[in-house]
Amino acid sequence: EPEVTQTPSHQVTQMGQEVILRCVPISNHLYFYWYRQILGQKVEFLVSFYNNEISEKSEIFDDQFSVERPDGSNFTLKIRSTKLEDSAMYFCASSSGSQETQYFGPGTRLLVL
Amino acid sequence: GDSVTQMEGPVTLSEEAFLTINCTYTATGYPSLFWYVQYPGEGLQLLLKATKADDKGSNKGFEATYRKETTSFHLEKGSVQVSDSAVYFCALPDYGGSQGNLIFGKGTKLSVKP
């Protein structure tokens, strides 16, 4: 069964450093999403992406964040200058249509020190 | 705006006990409704879904019925196992946005004791 994959599974970084989280969505999916989950809290939407551009973004997704689909398979989330409060589990998801079920990757746990 | 209210946890049950996790929603229209599960140390997995009123989603012994009249989508299982210990999230698409990004409840942690 096709699945969404994410790398790395864990990332530790120093405050102020840039990080790039990588995702490979399901191959025939067209809609891509990033969510995050701060430890002990609920999952929050960050951004959705379709047709090589951002469709929606939450107020969490400020200028420090960016997304890119650099090739036909990868979908990345970049945090330009990490802050302590960026420490969270970041989930990538994809779907075949905007109203279709979203399938999630296993997540990247980011720890900012 | 659209929202999901989910029963607060944690919930601790003995093996073979009956489980109910309550979920109610507010939404414009009649969105699809989802239950996702997060096992310890893992990501989110779709557990079940229902796309219209009176639909029953089911998977792995879990069931949830889309109740339009009570705006609810309660998760039930007749006999839980230790392996069901996880965090369960109720969710619906935010159709106020253009792509139905998901709105999640706060999650209910279930612990099943042998």
Tab-separated table of C-alpha atoms in Angstrom:
chain	number	residue	atom	x	y	z
A	1	GLU	CA	0.000	0.000	0.000
A	2	PRO	CA	1.466	3.396	-0.920
A	3	GLU	CA	2.432	5.595	1.992
A	4	VAL	CA	3.778	9.010	2.808
A	5	THR	CA	7.376	8.985	4.000
A	6	GLN	CA	9.278	11.628	5.931
A	7	THR	CA	12.938	12.224	6.696
A	8	PRO	CA	14.598	12.567	9.055
A	9	SER	CA	12.610	10.880	11.800
A	10	HIS	CA	14.361	13.033	14.402
A	11	GLN	CA	16.255	16.295	14.094
A	12	VAL	CA	18.067	18.223	16.789
A	13	THR	CA	19.213	21.736	15.970
A	14	GLN	CA	20.463	24.865	17.635
A	15	MET	CA	18.251	27.930	17.909
A	16	GLY	CA	18.724	30.199	14.903
A	17	GLN	CA	19.732	27.411	12.552
A	18	GLU	CA	17.875	26.512	9.382
A	19	VAL	CA	16.222	23.125	9.069
A	20	ILE	CA	14.637	21.385	6.118
A	21	LEU	CA	12.126	18.642	6.704
A	22	ARG	CA	11.488	16.325	3.805
A	23	CYS	CA	8.427	14.423	2.701
A	24	VAL	CA	7.652	12.101	-0.174
A	25	PRO	CA	3.880	12.150	-0.713
A	26	ILE	CA	1.929	9.322	-2.278
A	27	SER	CA	2.878	9.363	-5.939
A	28	ASN	CA	-0.437	10.181	-7.615
A	29	HIS	CA	-1.521	12.720	-5.020
A	30	LEU	CA	-1.768	16.384	-5.931
A	31	TYR	CA	-2.479	18.110	-2.626
A	32	PHE	CA	0.126	18.373	0.069
A	33	TYR	CA	-0.010	19.563	3.657
A	34	TRP	CA	2.157	20.234	6.664
A	35	TYR	CA	0.841	20.011	10.222
A	36	ARG	CA	2.613	20.212	13.528
A	37	GLN	CA	1.974	18.854	16.992
A	38	ILE	CA	3.664	20.450	19.967
A	39	LEU	CA	4.209	17.867	22.669
A	40	GLY	CA	0.975	17.122	24.503
A	41	GLN	CA	-1.101	19.406	22.321
A	42	LYS	CA	-3.371	18.939	19.359
A	43	VAL	CA	-2.359	18.671	15.746
A	44	GLU	CA	-2.383	22.067	14.021
A	45	PHE	CA	-2.544	22.897	10.334
A	46	LEU	CA	0.386	24.859	8.931
A	47	VAL	CA	0.073	25.018	5.149
A	48	SER	CA	-1.451	23.385	2.101
A	49	PHE	CA	0.107	23.260	-1.351
A	50	TYR	CA	-1.311	22.579	-4.788
A	51	ASN	CA	-0.155	23.183	-8.321
A	52	ASN	CA	3.226	24.414	-7.117
A	53	GLU	CA	1.908	27.116	-4.883
A	54	ILE	CA	0.593	27.639	-1.382
A	55	SER	CA	-3.187	27.377	-1.213
A	56	GLU	CA	-3.798	28.047	2.446
A	57	LYS	CA	-1.654	28.837	5.429
A	58	SER	CA	-2.357	29.309	9.093
A	59	GLU	CA	-1.156	32.172	11.229
A	60	ILE	CA	1.534	29.855	12.574
A	61	PHE	CA	3.102	29.771	9.106
A	62	ASP	CA	4.966	33.063	9.248
A	63	ASP	CA	7.877	34.357	7.196
A	64	GLN	CA	10.267	31.931	8.882
A	65	PHE	CA	8.531	29.043	7.131
A	66	SER	CA	8.560	28.104	3.483
A	67	VAL	CA	7.551	25.085	1.434
A	68	GLU	CA	8.782	23.782	-1.859
A	69	ARG	CA	8.277	20.935	-4.250
A	70	PRO	CA	11.771	20.830	-5.721
A	71	ASP	CA	11.098	17.868	-7.998
A	72	GLY	CA	8.330	15.460	-8.890
A	73	SER	CA	8.475	13.509	-5.679
A	74	ASN	CA	9.667	15.573	-2.724
A	75	PHE	CA	7.827	18.178	-0.676
A	76	THR	CA	9.866	20.158	1.843
A	77	LEU	CA	9.252	22.427	4.795
A	78	LYS	CA	12.019	24.881	5.621
A	79	ILE	CA	12.301	26.796	8.854
A	80	ARG	CA	14.748	29.596	8.211
A	81	SER	CA	15.800	30.492	11.744
A	82	THR	CA	14.508	28.047	14.305
A	83	LYS	CA	13.149	29.127	17.667
A	84	LEU	CA	12.720	27.079	20.807
A	85	GLU	CA	8.967	27.076	20.299
A	86	ASP	CA	9.365	25.379	16.914
A	87	SER	CA	10.125	22.167	18.771
A	88	ALA	CA	7.329	19.830	17.738
A	89	MET	CA	6.417	16.809	15.653
A	90	TYR	CA	5.899	17.858	12.050
A	91	PHE	CA	3.585	15.780	9.891
A	92	CYS	CA	3.328	15.799	6.142
A	93	ALA	CA	0.109	14.653	4.489
A	94	SER	CA	-1.142	14.226	0.959
A	95	SER	CA	-4.445	13.629	-0.788
A	96	SER	CA	-5.654	12.944	-4.307
A	97	GLY	CA	-8.207	15.726	-4.189
A	98	SER	CA	-9.033	18.700	-2.026
A	99	GLN	CA	-12.028	16.901	-0.548
A	100	GLU	CA	-10.347	13.502	-0.337
A	101	THR	CA	-8.859	11.686	2.629
A	102	GLN	CA	-5.484	12.946	3.768
A	103	TYR	CA	-2.807	10.359	4.444
A	104	PHE	CA	-0.142	11.240	6.951
A	105	GLY	CA	3.524	10.420	7.181
A	106	PRO	CA	5.146	9.155	10.384
A	107	GLY	CA	6.384	12.625	11.314
A	108	THR	CA	9.687	14.321	12.027
A	109	ARG	CA	10.367	15.159	15.638
A	110	LEU	CA	12.214	18.475	15.739
A	111	LEU	CA	13.995	19.590	18.869
A	112	VAL	CA	15.406	23.108	18.996
A	113	LEU	CA	17.978	23.711	21.723
B	1	GLY	CA	-15.619	28.773	12.470
B	2	ASP	CA	-15.662	25.033	12.227
B	3	SER	CA	-14.471	23.158	15.272
B	4	VAL	CA	-14.210	19.776	16.944
B	5	THR	CA	-14.789	19.119	20.621
B	6	GLN	CA	-13.463	15.868	21.894
B	7	MET	CA	-13.780	14.101	25.201
B	8	GLU	CA	-10.876	14.899	27.479
B	9	GLY	CA	-8.640	12.086	28.522
B	10	PRO	CA	-6.875	10.173	29.629
B	11	VAL	CA	-9.136	7.164	29.542
B	12	THR	CA	-7.975	4.013	31.302
B	13	LEU	CA	-9.808	0.752	30.715
B	14	SER	CA	-9.294	-2.906	31.407
B	15	GLU	CA	-8.919	-5.289	28.524
B	16	GLU	CA	-12.257	-6.333	26.981
B	17	ALA	CA	-14.041	-3.263	28.345
B	18	PHE	CA	-16.383	-1.182	26.198
B	19	LEU	CA	-14.974	2.058	24.849
B	20	THR	CA	-16.696	5.298	23.933
B	21	ILE	CA	-14.830	8.465	23.039
B	22	ASN	CA	-17.156	11.374	22.433
B	23	CYS	CA	-16.722	13.819	19.580
B	24	THR	CA	-19.019	16.667	18.591
B	25	TYR	CA	-18.493	19.180	15.856
B	26	THR	CA	-19.669	22.505	14.540
B	27	ALA	CA	-19.454	23.007	10.821
B	28	THR	CA	-20.958	24.729	7.852
B	29	GLY	CA	-22.699	22.107	5.805
B	30	TYR	CA	-22.075	18.402	6.168
B	31	PRO	CA	-18.378	17.635	6.087
B	32	SER	CA	-16.759	14.230	6.093
B	33	LEU	CA	-15.721	13.157	9.574
B	34	PHE	CA	-12.611	11.236	10.549
B	35	TRP	CA	-11.009	9.418	13.424
B	36	TYR	CA	-7.227	9.253	13.371
B	37	VAL	CA	-5.110	7.195	15.760
B	38	GLN	CA	-1.578	7.813	16.943
B	39	TYR	CA	0.160	4.813	18.495
B	40	PRO	CA	3.064	5.510	20.873
B	41	GLY	CA	6.049	6.857	18.972
B	42	GLU	CA	4.278	6.797	15.617
B	43	GLY	CA	2.508	9.182	13.276
B	44	LEU	CA	-1.158	9.664	12.548
B	45	GLN	CA	-3.079	6.880	10.900
B	46	LEU	CA	-6.562	7.107	9.507
B	47	LEU	CA	-8.726	4.796	11.597
B	48	LEU	CA	-12.111	5.332	9.986
B	49	LYS	CA	-14.244	7.900	8.272
B	50	ALA	CA	-17.825	8.713	7.317
B	51	THR	CA	-18.773	10.972	4.447
B	52	LYS	CA	-22.448	11.689	5.045
B	53	ALA	CA	-25.146	11.642	7.677
B	54	ASP	CA	-26.045	8.223	9.110
B	55	ASP	CA	-22.937	6.648	7.580
B	56	LYS	CA	-21.091	4.288	9.882
B	57	GLY	CA	-17.333	4.114	9.557
B	58	SER	CA	-15.669	0.982	10.875
B	59	ASN	CA	-12.206	-0.515	11.099
B	60	LYS	CA	-10.342	-2.875	13.454
B	61	GLY	CA	-13.471	-3.333	15.584
B	62	PHE	CA	-13.966	0.411	16.010
B	63	GLU	CA	-17.133	2.115	14.816
B	64	ALA	CA	-18.441	5.648	14.599
B	65	THR	CA	-21.760	6.859	13.222
B	66	TYR	CA	-22.215	10.278	11.647
B	67	ARG	CA	-25.154	11.799	13.564
B	68	LYS	CA	-26.346	14.993	11.930
B	69	GLU	CA	-29.098	15.617	14.484
B	70	THR	CA	-26.665	15.640	17.397
B	71	THR	CA	-23.608	16.790	15.377
B	72	SER	CA	-21.663	13.900	16.826
B	73	PHE	CA	-19.256	11.205	15.689
B	74	HIS	CA	-18.557	9.155	18.796
B	75	LEU	CA	-15.970	6.397	18.557
B	76	GLU	CA	-16.895	3.002	20.034
B	77	LYS	CA	-15.369	-0.409	20.418
B	78	GLY	CA	-17.043	-3.312	22.110
B	79	SER	CA	-13.960	-4.974	23.566
B	80	VAL	CA	-10.668	-3.110	23.745
B	81	GLN	CA	-7.248	-4.717	23.711
B	82	VAL	CA	-3.941	-3.615	25.170
B	83	SER	CA	-2.794	-2.926	21.612
B	84	ASP	CA	-5.500	-0.249	21.280
B	85	SER	CA	-3.590	1.977	23.677
B	86	ALA	CA	-3.018	5.153	21.688
B	87	VAL	CA	-4.188	8.718	21.247
B	88	TYR	CA	-7.373	9.121	19.211
B	89	PHE	CA	-8.171	12.293	17.273
B	90	CYS	CA	-11.495	13.314	15.826
B	91	ALA	CA	-11.164	15.572	12.765
B	92	LEU	CA	-13.069	17.303	10.015
B	93	PRO	CA	-12.052	19.297	6.949
B	94	ASP	CA	-12.106	23.073	7.188
B	95	TYR	CA	-14.127	23.798	4.095
B	96	GLY	CA	-13.896	27.466	4.913
B	97	GLY	CA	-10.470	27.157	3.365
B	98	SER	CA	-10.020	26.154	-0.237
B	99	GLN	CA	-8.532	22.767	0.377
B	100	GLY	CA	-10.220	21.275	3.349
B	101	ASN	CA	-7.242	21.266	5.664
B	102	LEU	CA	-8.120	19.219	8.698
B	103	ILE	CA	-9.237	20.572	12.042
B	104	PHE	CA	-8.378	18.201	14.854
B	105	GLY	CA	-9.766	17.732	18.313
B	106	LYS	CA	-7.350	17.799	21.230
B	107	GLY	CA	-6.977	14.055	21.247
B	108	THR	CA	-7.986	11.442	23.806
B	109	LYS	CA	-5.325	9.211	25.235
B	110	LEU	CA	-6.512	5.658	25.822
B	111	SER	CA	-4.623	3.255	28.058
B	112	VAL	CA	-5.792	-0.343	28.178
B	113	LYS	CA	-4.558	-2.460	31.084
B	114	PRO	CA	-4.281	-6.241	30.870
